[in-house]
XYZ file of N, CA and C in Angstrom:
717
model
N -79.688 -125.868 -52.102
C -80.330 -124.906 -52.992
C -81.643 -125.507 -53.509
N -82.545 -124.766 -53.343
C -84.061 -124.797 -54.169
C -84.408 -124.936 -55.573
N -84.726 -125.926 -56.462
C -85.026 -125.709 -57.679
C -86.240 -125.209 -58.142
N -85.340 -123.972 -58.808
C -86.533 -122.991 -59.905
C -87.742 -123.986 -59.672
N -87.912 -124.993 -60.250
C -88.649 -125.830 -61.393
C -89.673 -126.856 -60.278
N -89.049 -126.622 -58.896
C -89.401 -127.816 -58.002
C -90.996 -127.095 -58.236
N -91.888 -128.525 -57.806
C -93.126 -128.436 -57.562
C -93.717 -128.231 -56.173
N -94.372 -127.796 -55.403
C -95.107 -127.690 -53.992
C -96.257 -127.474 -54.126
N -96.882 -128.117 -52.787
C -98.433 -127.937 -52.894
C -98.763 -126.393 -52.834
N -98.213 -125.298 -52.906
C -98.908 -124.386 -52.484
C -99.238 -123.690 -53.993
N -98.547 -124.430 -55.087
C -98.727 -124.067 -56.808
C -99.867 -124.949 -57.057
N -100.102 -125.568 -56.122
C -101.638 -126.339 -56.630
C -102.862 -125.705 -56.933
N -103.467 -125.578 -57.742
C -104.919 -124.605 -57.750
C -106.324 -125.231 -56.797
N -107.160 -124.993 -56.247
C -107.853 -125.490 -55.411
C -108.925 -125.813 -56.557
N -109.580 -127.189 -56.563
C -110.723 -128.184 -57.021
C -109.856 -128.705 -58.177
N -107.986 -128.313 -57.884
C -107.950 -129.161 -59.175
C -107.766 -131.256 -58.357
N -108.359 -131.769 -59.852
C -108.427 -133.249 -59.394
C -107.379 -134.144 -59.297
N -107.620 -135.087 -58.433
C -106.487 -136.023 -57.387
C -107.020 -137.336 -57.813
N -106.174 -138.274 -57.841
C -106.606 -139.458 -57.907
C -105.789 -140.411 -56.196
N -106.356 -140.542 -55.767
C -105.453 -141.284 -54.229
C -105.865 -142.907 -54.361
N -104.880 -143.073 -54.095
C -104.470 -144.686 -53.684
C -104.117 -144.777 -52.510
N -104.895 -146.230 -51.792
C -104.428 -146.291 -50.481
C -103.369 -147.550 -51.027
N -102.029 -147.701 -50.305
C -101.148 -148.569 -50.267
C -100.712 -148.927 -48.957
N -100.784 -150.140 -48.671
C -100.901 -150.648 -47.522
C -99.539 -151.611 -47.521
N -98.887 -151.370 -46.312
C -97.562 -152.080 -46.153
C -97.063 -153.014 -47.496
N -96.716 -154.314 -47.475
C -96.281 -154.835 -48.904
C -97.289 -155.390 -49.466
N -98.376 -155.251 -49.384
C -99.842 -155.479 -50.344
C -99.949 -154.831 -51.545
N -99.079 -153.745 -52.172
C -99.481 -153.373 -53.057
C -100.838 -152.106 -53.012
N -101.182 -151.966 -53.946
C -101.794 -150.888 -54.030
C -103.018 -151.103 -53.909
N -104.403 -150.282 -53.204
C -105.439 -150.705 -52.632
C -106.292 -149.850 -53.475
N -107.422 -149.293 -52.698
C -108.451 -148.876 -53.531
C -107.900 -147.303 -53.851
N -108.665 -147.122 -54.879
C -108.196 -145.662 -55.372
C -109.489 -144.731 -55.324
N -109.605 -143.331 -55.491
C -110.458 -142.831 -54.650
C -110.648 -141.343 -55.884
N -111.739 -140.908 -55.975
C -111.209 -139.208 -56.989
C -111.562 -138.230 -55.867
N -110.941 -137.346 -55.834
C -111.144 -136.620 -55.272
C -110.451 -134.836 -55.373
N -110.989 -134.120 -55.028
C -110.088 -132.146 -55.083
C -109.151 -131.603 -54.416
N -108.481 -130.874 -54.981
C -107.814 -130.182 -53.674
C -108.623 -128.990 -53.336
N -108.172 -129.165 -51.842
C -108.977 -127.779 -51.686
C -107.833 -127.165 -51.017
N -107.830 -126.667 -49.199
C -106.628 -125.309 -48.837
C -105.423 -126.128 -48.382
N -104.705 -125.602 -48.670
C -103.405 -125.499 -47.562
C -103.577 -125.845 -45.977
N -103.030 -126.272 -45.278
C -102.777 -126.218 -43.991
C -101.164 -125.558 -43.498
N -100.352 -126.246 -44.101
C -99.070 -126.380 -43.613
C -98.504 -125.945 -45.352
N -97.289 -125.617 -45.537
C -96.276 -125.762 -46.583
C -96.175 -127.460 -47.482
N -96.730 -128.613 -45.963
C -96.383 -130.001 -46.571
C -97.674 -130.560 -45.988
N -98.438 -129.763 -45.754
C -99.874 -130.608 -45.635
C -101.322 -129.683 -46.451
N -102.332 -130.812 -46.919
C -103.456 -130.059 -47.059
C -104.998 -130.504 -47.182
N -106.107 -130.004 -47.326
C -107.308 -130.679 -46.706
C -107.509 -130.827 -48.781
N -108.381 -132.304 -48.170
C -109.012 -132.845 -49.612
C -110.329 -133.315 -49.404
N -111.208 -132.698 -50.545
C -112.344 -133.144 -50.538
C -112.869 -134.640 -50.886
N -113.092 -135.660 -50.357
C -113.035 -136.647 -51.311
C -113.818 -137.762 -49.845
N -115.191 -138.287 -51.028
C -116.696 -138.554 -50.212
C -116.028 -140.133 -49.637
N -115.262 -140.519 -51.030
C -115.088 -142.329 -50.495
C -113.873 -142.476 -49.927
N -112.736 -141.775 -50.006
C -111.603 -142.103 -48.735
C -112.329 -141.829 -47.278
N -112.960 -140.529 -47.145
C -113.736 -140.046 -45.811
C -114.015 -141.041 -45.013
N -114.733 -142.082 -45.800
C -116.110 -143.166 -45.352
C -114.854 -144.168 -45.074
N -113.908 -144.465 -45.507
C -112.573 -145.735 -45.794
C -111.617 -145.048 -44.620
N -111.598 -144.158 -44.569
C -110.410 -143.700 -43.710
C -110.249 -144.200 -42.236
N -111.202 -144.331 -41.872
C -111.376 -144.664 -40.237
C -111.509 -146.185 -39.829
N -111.584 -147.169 -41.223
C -111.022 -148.535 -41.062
C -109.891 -148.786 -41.710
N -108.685 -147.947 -41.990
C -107.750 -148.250 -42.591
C -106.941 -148.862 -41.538
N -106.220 -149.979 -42.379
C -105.073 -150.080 -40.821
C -104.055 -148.859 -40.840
N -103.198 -149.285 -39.749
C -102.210 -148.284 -39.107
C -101.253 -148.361 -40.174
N -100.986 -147.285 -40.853
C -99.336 -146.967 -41.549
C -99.757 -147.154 -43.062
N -101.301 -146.811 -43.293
C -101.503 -147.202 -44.700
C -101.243 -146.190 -45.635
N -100.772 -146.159 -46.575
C -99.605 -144.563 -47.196
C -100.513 -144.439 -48.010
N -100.474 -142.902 -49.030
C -101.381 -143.206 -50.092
C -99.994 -142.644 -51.116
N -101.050 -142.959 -52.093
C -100.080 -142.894 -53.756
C -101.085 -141.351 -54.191
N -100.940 -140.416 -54.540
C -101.644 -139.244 -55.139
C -101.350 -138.626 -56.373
N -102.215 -138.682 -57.505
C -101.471 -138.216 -58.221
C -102.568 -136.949 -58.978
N -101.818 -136.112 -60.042
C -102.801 -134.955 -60.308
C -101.991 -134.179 -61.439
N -103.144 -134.096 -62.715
C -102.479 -133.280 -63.654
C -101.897 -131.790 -63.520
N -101.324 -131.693 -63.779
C -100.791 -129.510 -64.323
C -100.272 -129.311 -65.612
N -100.784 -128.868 -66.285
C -100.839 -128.197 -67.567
C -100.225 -129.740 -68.357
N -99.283 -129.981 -69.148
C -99.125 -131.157 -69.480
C -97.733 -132.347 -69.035
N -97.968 -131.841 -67.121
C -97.258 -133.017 -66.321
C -98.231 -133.867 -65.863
N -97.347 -134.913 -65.674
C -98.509 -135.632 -64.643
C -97.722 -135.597 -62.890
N -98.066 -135.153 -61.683
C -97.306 -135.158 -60.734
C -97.849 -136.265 -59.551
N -96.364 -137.021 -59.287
C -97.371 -137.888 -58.405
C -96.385 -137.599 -56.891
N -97.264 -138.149 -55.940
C -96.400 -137.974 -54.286
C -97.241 -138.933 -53.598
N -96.174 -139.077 -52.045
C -97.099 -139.964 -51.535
C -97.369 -139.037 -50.349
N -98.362 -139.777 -49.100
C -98.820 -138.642 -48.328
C -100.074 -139.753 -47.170
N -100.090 -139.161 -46.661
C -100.920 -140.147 -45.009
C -101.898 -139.330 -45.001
N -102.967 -139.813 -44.491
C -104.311 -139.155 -43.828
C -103.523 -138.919 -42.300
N -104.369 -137.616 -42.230
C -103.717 -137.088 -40.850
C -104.829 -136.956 -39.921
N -106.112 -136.708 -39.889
C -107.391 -136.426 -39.683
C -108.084 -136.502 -40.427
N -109.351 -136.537 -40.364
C -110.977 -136.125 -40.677
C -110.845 -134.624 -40.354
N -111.874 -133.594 -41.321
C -111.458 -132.199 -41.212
C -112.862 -132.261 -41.853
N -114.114 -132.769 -40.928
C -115.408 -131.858 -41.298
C -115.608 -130.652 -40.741
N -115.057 -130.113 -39.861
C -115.188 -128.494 -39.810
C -114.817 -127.972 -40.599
N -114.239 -128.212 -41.284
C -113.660 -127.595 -42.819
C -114.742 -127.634 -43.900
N -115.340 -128.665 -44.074
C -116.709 -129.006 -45.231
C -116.465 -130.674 -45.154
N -117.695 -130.551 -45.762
C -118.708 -132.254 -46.280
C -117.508 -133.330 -46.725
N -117.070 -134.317 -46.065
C -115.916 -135.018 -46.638
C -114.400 -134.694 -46.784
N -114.315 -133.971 -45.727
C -112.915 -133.121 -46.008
C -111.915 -134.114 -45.480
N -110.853 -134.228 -45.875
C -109.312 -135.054 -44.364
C -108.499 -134.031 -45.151
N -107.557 -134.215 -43.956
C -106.397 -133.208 -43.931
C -104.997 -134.610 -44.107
N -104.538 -134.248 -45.788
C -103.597 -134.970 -45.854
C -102.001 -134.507 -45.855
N -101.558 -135.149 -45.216
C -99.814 -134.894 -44.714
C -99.100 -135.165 -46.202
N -98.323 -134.154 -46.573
C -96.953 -134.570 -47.830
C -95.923 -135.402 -47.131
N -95.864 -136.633 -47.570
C -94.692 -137.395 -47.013
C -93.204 -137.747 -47.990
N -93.319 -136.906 -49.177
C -92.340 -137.739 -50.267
C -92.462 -136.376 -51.250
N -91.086 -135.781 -52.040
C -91.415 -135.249 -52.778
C -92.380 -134.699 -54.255
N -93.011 -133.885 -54.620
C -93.860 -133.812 -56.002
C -92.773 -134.293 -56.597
N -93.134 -135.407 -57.424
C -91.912 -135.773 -59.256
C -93.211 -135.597 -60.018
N -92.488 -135.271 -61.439
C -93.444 -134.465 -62.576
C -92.861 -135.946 -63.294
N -93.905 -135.923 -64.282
C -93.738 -136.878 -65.709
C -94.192 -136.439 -66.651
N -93.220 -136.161 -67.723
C -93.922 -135.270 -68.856
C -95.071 -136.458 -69.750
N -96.054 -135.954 -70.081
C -97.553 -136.441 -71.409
C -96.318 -136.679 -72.489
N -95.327 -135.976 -72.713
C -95.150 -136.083 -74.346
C -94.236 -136.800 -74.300
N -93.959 -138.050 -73.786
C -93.963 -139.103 -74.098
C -93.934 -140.256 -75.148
N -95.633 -140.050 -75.478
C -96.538 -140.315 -76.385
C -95.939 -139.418 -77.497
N -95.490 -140.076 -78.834
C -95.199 -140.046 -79.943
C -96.539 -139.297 -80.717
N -96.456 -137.754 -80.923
C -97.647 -136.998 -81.812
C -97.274 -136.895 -83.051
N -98.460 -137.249 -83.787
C -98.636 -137.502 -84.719
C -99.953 -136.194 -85.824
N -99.059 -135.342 -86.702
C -99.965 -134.444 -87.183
C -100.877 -135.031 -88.125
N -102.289 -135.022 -87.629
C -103.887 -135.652 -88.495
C -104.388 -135.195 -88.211
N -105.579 -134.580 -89.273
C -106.829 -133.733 -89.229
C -108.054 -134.747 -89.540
N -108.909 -134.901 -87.747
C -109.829 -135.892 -87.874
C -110.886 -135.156 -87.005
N -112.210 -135.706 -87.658
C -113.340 -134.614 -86.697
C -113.376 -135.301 -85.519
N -113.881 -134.551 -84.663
C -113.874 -134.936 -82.948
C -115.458 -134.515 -82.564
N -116.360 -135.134 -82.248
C -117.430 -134.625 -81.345
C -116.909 -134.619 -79.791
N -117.783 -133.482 -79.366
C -117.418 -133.544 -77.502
C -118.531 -133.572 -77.118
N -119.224 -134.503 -75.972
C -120.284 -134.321 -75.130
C -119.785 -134.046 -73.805
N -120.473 -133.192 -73.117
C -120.168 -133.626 -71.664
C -119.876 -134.638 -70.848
N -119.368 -134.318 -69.961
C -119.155 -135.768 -69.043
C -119.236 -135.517 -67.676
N -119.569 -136.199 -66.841
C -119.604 -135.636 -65.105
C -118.576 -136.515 -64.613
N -118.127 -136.361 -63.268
C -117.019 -137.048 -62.873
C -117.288 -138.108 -62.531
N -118.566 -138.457 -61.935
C -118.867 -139.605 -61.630
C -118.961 -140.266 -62.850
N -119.359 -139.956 -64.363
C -119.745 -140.787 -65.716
C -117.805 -141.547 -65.664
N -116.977 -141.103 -65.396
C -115.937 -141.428 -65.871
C -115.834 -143.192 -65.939
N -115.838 -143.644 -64.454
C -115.561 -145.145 -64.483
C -116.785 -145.677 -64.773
N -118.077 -145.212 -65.737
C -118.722 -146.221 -66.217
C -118.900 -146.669 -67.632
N -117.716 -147.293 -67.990
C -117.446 -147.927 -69.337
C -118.337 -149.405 -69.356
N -118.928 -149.717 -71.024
C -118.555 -149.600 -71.618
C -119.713 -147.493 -71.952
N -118.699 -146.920 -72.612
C -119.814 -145.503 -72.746
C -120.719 -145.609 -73.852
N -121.886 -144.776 -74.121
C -122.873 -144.552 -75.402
C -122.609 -143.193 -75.701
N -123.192 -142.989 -76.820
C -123.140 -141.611 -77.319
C -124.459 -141.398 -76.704
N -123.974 -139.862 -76.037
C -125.259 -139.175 -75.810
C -126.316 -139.104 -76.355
N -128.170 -139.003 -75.966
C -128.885 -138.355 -76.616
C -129.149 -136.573 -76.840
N -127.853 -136.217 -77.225
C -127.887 -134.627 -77.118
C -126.937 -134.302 -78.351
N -127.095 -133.261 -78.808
C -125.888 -133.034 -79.792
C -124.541 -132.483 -78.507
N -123.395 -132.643 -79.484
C -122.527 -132.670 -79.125
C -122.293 -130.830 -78.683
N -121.428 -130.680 -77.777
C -121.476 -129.588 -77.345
C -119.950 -128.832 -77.794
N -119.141 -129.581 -79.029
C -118.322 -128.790 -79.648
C -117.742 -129.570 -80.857
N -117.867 -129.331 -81.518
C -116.948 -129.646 -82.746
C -115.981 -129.248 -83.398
N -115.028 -129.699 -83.809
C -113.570 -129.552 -84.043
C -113.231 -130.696 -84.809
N -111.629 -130.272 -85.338
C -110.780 -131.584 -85.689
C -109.198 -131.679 -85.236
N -108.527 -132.479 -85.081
C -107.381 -132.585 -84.320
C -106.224 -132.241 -85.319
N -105.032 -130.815 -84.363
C -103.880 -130.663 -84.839
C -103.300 -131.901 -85.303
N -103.225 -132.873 -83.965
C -101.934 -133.687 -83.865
C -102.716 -134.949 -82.771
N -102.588 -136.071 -82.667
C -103.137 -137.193 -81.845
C -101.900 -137.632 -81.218
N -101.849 -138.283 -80.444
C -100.532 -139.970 -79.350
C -101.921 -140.385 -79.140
N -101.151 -141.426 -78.321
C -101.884 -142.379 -77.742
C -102.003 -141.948 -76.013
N -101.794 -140.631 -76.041
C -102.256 -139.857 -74.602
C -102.869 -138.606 -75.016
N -103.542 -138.577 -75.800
C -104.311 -137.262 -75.954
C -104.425 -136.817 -77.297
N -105.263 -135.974 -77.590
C -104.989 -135.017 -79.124
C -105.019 -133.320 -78.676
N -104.649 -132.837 -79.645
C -105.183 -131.077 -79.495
C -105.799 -130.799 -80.589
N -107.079 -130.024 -80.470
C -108.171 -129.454 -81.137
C -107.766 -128.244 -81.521
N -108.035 -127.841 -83.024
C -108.480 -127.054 -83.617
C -109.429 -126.262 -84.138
N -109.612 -125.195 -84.111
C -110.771 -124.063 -84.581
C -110.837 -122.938 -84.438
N -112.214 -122.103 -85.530
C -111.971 -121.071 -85.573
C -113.235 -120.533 -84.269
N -113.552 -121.581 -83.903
C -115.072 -121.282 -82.608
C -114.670 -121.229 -81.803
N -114.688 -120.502 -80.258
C -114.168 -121.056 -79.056
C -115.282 -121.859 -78.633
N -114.585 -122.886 -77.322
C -115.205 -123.627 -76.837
C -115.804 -123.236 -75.608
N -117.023 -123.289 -75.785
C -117.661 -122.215 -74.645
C -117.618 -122.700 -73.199
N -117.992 -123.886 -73.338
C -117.713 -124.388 -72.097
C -116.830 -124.323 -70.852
N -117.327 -124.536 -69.476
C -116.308 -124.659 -68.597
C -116.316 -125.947 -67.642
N -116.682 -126.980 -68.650
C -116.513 -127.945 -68.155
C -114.665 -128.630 -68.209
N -114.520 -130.010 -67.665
C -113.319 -130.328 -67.766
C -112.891 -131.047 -68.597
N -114.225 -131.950 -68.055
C -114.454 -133.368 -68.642
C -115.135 -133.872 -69.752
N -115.024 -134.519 -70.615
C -115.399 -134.213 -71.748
C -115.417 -135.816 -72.727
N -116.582 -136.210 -73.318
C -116.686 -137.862 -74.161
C -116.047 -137.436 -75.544
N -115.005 -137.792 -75.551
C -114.938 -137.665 -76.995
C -115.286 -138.866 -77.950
N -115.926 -138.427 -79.224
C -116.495 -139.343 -80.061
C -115.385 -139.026 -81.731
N -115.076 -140.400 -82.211
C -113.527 -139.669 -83.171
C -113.284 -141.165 -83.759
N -113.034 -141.295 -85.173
C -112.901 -142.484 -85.774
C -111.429 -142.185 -86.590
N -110.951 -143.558 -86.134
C -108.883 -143.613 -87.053
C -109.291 -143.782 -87.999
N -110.378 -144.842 -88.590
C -110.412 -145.697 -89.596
C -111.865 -146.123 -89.443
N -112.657 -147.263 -90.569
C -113.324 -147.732 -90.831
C -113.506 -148.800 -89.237
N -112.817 -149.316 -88.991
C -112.315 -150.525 -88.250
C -112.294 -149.817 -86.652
N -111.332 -148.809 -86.309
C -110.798 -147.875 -85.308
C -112.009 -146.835 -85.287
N -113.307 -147.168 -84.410
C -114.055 -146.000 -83.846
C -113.642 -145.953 -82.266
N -113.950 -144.858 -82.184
C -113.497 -144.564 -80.237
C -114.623 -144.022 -79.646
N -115.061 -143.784 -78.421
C -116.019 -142.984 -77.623
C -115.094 -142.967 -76.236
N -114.128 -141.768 -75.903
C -113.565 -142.176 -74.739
C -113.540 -140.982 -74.151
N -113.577 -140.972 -72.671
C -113.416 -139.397 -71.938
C -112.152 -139.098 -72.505
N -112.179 -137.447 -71.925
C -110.760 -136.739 -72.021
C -110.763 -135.786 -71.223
N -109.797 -135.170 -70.509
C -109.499 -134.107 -69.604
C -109.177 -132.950 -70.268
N -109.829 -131.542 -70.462
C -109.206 -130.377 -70.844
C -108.032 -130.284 -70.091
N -106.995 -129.748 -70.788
C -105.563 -129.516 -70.048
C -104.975 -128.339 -70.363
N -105.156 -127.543 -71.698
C -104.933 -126.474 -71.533
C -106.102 -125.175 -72.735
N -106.075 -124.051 -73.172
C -106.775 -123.677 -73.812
C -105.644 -122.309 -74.104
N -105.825 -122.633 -75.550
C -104.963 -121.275 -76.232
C -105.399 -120.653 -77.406
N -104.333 -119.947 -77.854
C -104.573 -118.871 -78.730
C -104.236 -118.967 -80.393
N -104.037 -120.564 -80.426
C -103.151 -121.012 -81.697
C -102.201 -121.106 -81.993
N -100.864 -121.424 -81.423
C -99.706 -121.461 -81.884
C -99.230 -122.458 -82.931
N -100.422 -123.396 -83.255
C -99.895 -124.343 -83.815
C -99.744 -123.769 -85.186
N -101.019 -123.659 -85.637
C -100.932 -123.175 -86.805
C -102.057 -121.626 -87.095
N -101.610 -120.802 -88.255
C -101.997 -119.602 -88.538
C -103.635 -119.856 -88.987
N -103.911 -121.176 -89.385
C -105.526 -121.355 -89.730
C -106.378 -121.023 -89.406
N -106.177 -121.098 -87.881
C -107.417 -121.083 -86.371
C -106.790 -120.200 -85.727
N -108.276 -119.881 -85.030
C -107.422 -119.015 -83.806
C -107.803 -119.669 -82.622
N -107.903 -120.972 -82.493
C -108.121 -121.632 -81.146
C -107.617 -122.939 -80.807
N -106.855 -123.101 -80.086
C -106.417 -124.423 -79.789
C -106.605 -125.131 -78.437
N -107.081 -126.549 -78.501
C -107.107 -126.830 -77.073
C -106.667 -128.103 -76.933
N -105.786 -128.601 -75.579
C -105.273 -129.941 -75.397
C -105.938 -130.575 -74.798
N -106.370 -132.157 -75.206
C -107.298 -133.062 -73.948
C -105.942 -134.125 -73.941
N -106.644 -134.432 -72.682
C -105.722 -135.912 -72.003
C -106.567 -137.127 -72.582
N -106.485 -138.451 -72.829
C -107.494 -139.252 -73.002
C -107.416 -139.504 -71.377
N -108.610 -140.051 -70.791
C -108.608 -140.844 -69.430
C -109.170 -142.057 -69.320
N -108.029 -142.977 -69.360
C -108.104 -144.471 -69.198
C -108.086 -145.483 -67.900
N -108.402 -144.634 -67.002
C -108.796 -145.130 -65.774
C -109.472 -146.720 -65.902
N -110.952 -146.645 -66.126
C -112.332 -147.622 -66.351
C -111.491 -148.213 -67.938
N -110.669 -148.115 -68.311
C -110.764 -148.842 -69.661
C -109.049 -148.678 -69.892
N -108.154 -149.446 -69.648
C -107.105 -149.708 -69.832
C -106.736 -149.879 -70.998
N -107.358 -150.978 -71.611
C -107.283 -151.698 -72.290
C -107.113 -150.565 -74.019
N -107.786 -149.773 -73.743
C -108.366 -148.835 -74.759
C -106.905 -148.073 -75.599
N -106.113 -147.524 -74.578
C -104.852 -146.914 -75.033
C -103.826 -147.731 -75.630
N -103.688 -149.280 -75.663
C -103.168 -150.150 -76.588
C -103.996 -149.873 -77.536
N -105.276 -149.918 -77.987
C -106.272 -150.008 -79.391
C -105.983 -148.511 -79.940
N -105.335 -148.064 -79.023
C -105.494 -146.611 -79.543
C -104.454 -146.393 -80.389
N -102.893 -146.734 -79.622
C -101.610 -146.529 -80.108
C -101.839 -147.817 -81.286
N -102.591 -148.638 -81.579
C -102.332 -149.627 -82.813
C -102.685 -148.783 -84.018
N -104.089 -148.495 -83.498
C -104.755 -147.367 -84.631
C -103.812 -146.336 -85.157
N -103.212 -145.503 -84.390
C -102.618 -144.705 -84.912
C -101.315 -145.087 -85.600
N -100.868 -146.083 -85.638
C -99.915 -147.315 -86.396
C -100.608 -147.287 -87.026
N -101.726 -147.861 -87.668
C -102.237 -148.255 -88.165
C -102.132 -146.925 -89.973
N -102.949 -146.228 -89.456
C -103.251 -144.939 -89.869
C -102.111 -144.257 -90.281
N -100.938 -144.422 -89.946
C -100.071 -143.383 -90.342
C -99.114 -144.611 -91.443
N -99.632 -145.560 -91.091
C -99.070 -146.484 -92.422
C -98.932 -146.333 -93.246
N -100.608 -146.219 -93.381
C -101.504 -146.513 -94.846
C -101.119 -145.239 -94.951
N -100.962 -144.162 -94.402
C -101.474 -142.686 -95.498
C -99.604 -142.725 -95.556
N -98.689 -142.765 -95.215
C -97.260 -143.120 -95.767
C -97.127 -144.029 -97.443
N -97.807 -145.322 -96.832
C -97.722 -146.177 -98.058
C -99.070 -146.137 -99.108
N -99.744 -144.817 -98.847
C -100.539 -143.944 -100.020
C -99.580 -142.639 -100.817
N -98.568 -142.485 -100.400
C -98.038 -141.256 -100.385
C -97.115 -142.068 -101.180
N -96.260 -143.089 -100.970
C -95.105 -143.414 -101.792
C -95.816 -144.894 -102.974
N -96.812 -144.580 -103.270
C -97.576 -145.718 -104.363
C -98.283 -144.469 -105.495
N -98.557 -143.353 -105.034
C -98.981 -142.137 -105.540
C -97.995 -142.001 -107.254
């Protein structure tokens, strides 16, 4: 029997983003690559846009697997999967990759949320800006302002009464815990709603943080928010 709930590539939306890893026999995990989905081929195969596996693919050795992974709404789904061809009749950088291993989902909420109302600037971001840490604040004003329902140390969700006009994805967020705790870190839009959180706003939206280029960052993050929910606890019972 089929589960309701199972995932398949054919629920995938096309240009949503992939992260691929090549993994090579017991070496461990090799270079990693960003890249889109684009169509279907098969039920368990499909073509991906993506400029630097393209160029890597044709010196890989024999039997080199990849690791793939890719957000949906707030899973993270990962599978593994082989280059099967080069597919430039298809477009600019295309291969046609084989499903070798089932989609498994991992739920974001995880991460322990925490309800705080803190302002957030957003600048744009391009996909290529992602892995070049350390980041600056733009010379532009910020292209949305808000403050956060609720923070983890994998994301926050935004509040307001503005929508966010944009249709970008990607996004710098600029956002301070504390005196001590400033941040400037990308984030992934993940979903966009209508407010359920609370009756205040009528707009809510979820980002992912993305810690790709900066690992290190989501420990400083989860301290901060330790940090922060301390002090305003042990402000609350000294009151």
């Amino acid at each position: 029997m089929v589960k309701k709930n199972r995932m398949f590539l054919k629920f995938i939306d096309r240009n949503t983003s992939m992260r691929i890893q090549t993994v090579v026999g017991d070496n461990g995990d090799g270079e990693t690559y960003e890249a889109l989905f684009g169509d279907l081929d098969t039920d368990t195969s499909f073509f991906a846009v993506c400029e630097g596996l393209y160029s890597a693919a044709p010196g890989l050795p024999e039997g080199t697997g990849l690791k793939i992974t890719f957000w949906l709404h707030e899973n993270l789904y990962v599978f593994e999967g082989r280059v099967s061809e080069l597919a430039p009749h298809i477009g600019k950088n295309t291969l046609l990759i084989e499903q070798m291993t089932p989609i498994a989902a991992t739920s974001r909420r995880s991460d322990t949320r925490n309800e705080v109302r803190i302002p957030v600037n957003l600048y744009t971001l391009a996909q290529g800006e992602i892995g070049k840490a350390p980041y600056r604040i733009p010379e532009r004003d910020p292209v949305f302002s808000a403050e956060t329902f609720d923070i983890s140390a994998g994301g926050f969700c935004l509040v307001s009464n503005v929508p966010l006009e944009s249709d970008e994805q990607l996004f710098l967020a600029e956002f301070s815990l504390s005196s001590k705790f400033e941040f400037l870190l990308p984030v992934k839009l993940l979903r966009k709603g209508n407010c359920p959180q609370t009756v205040l706003y009528h707009f809510d939206y979820g980002f992912l943080f993305v810690f790709d280029a900066i690992p290190n960052e989501k420990g400083r993050i989860s301290a901060a928010i330790t940090d922060m929910m301390f002090r305003t606890r042990l402000a609350a019972l000294t009151r």
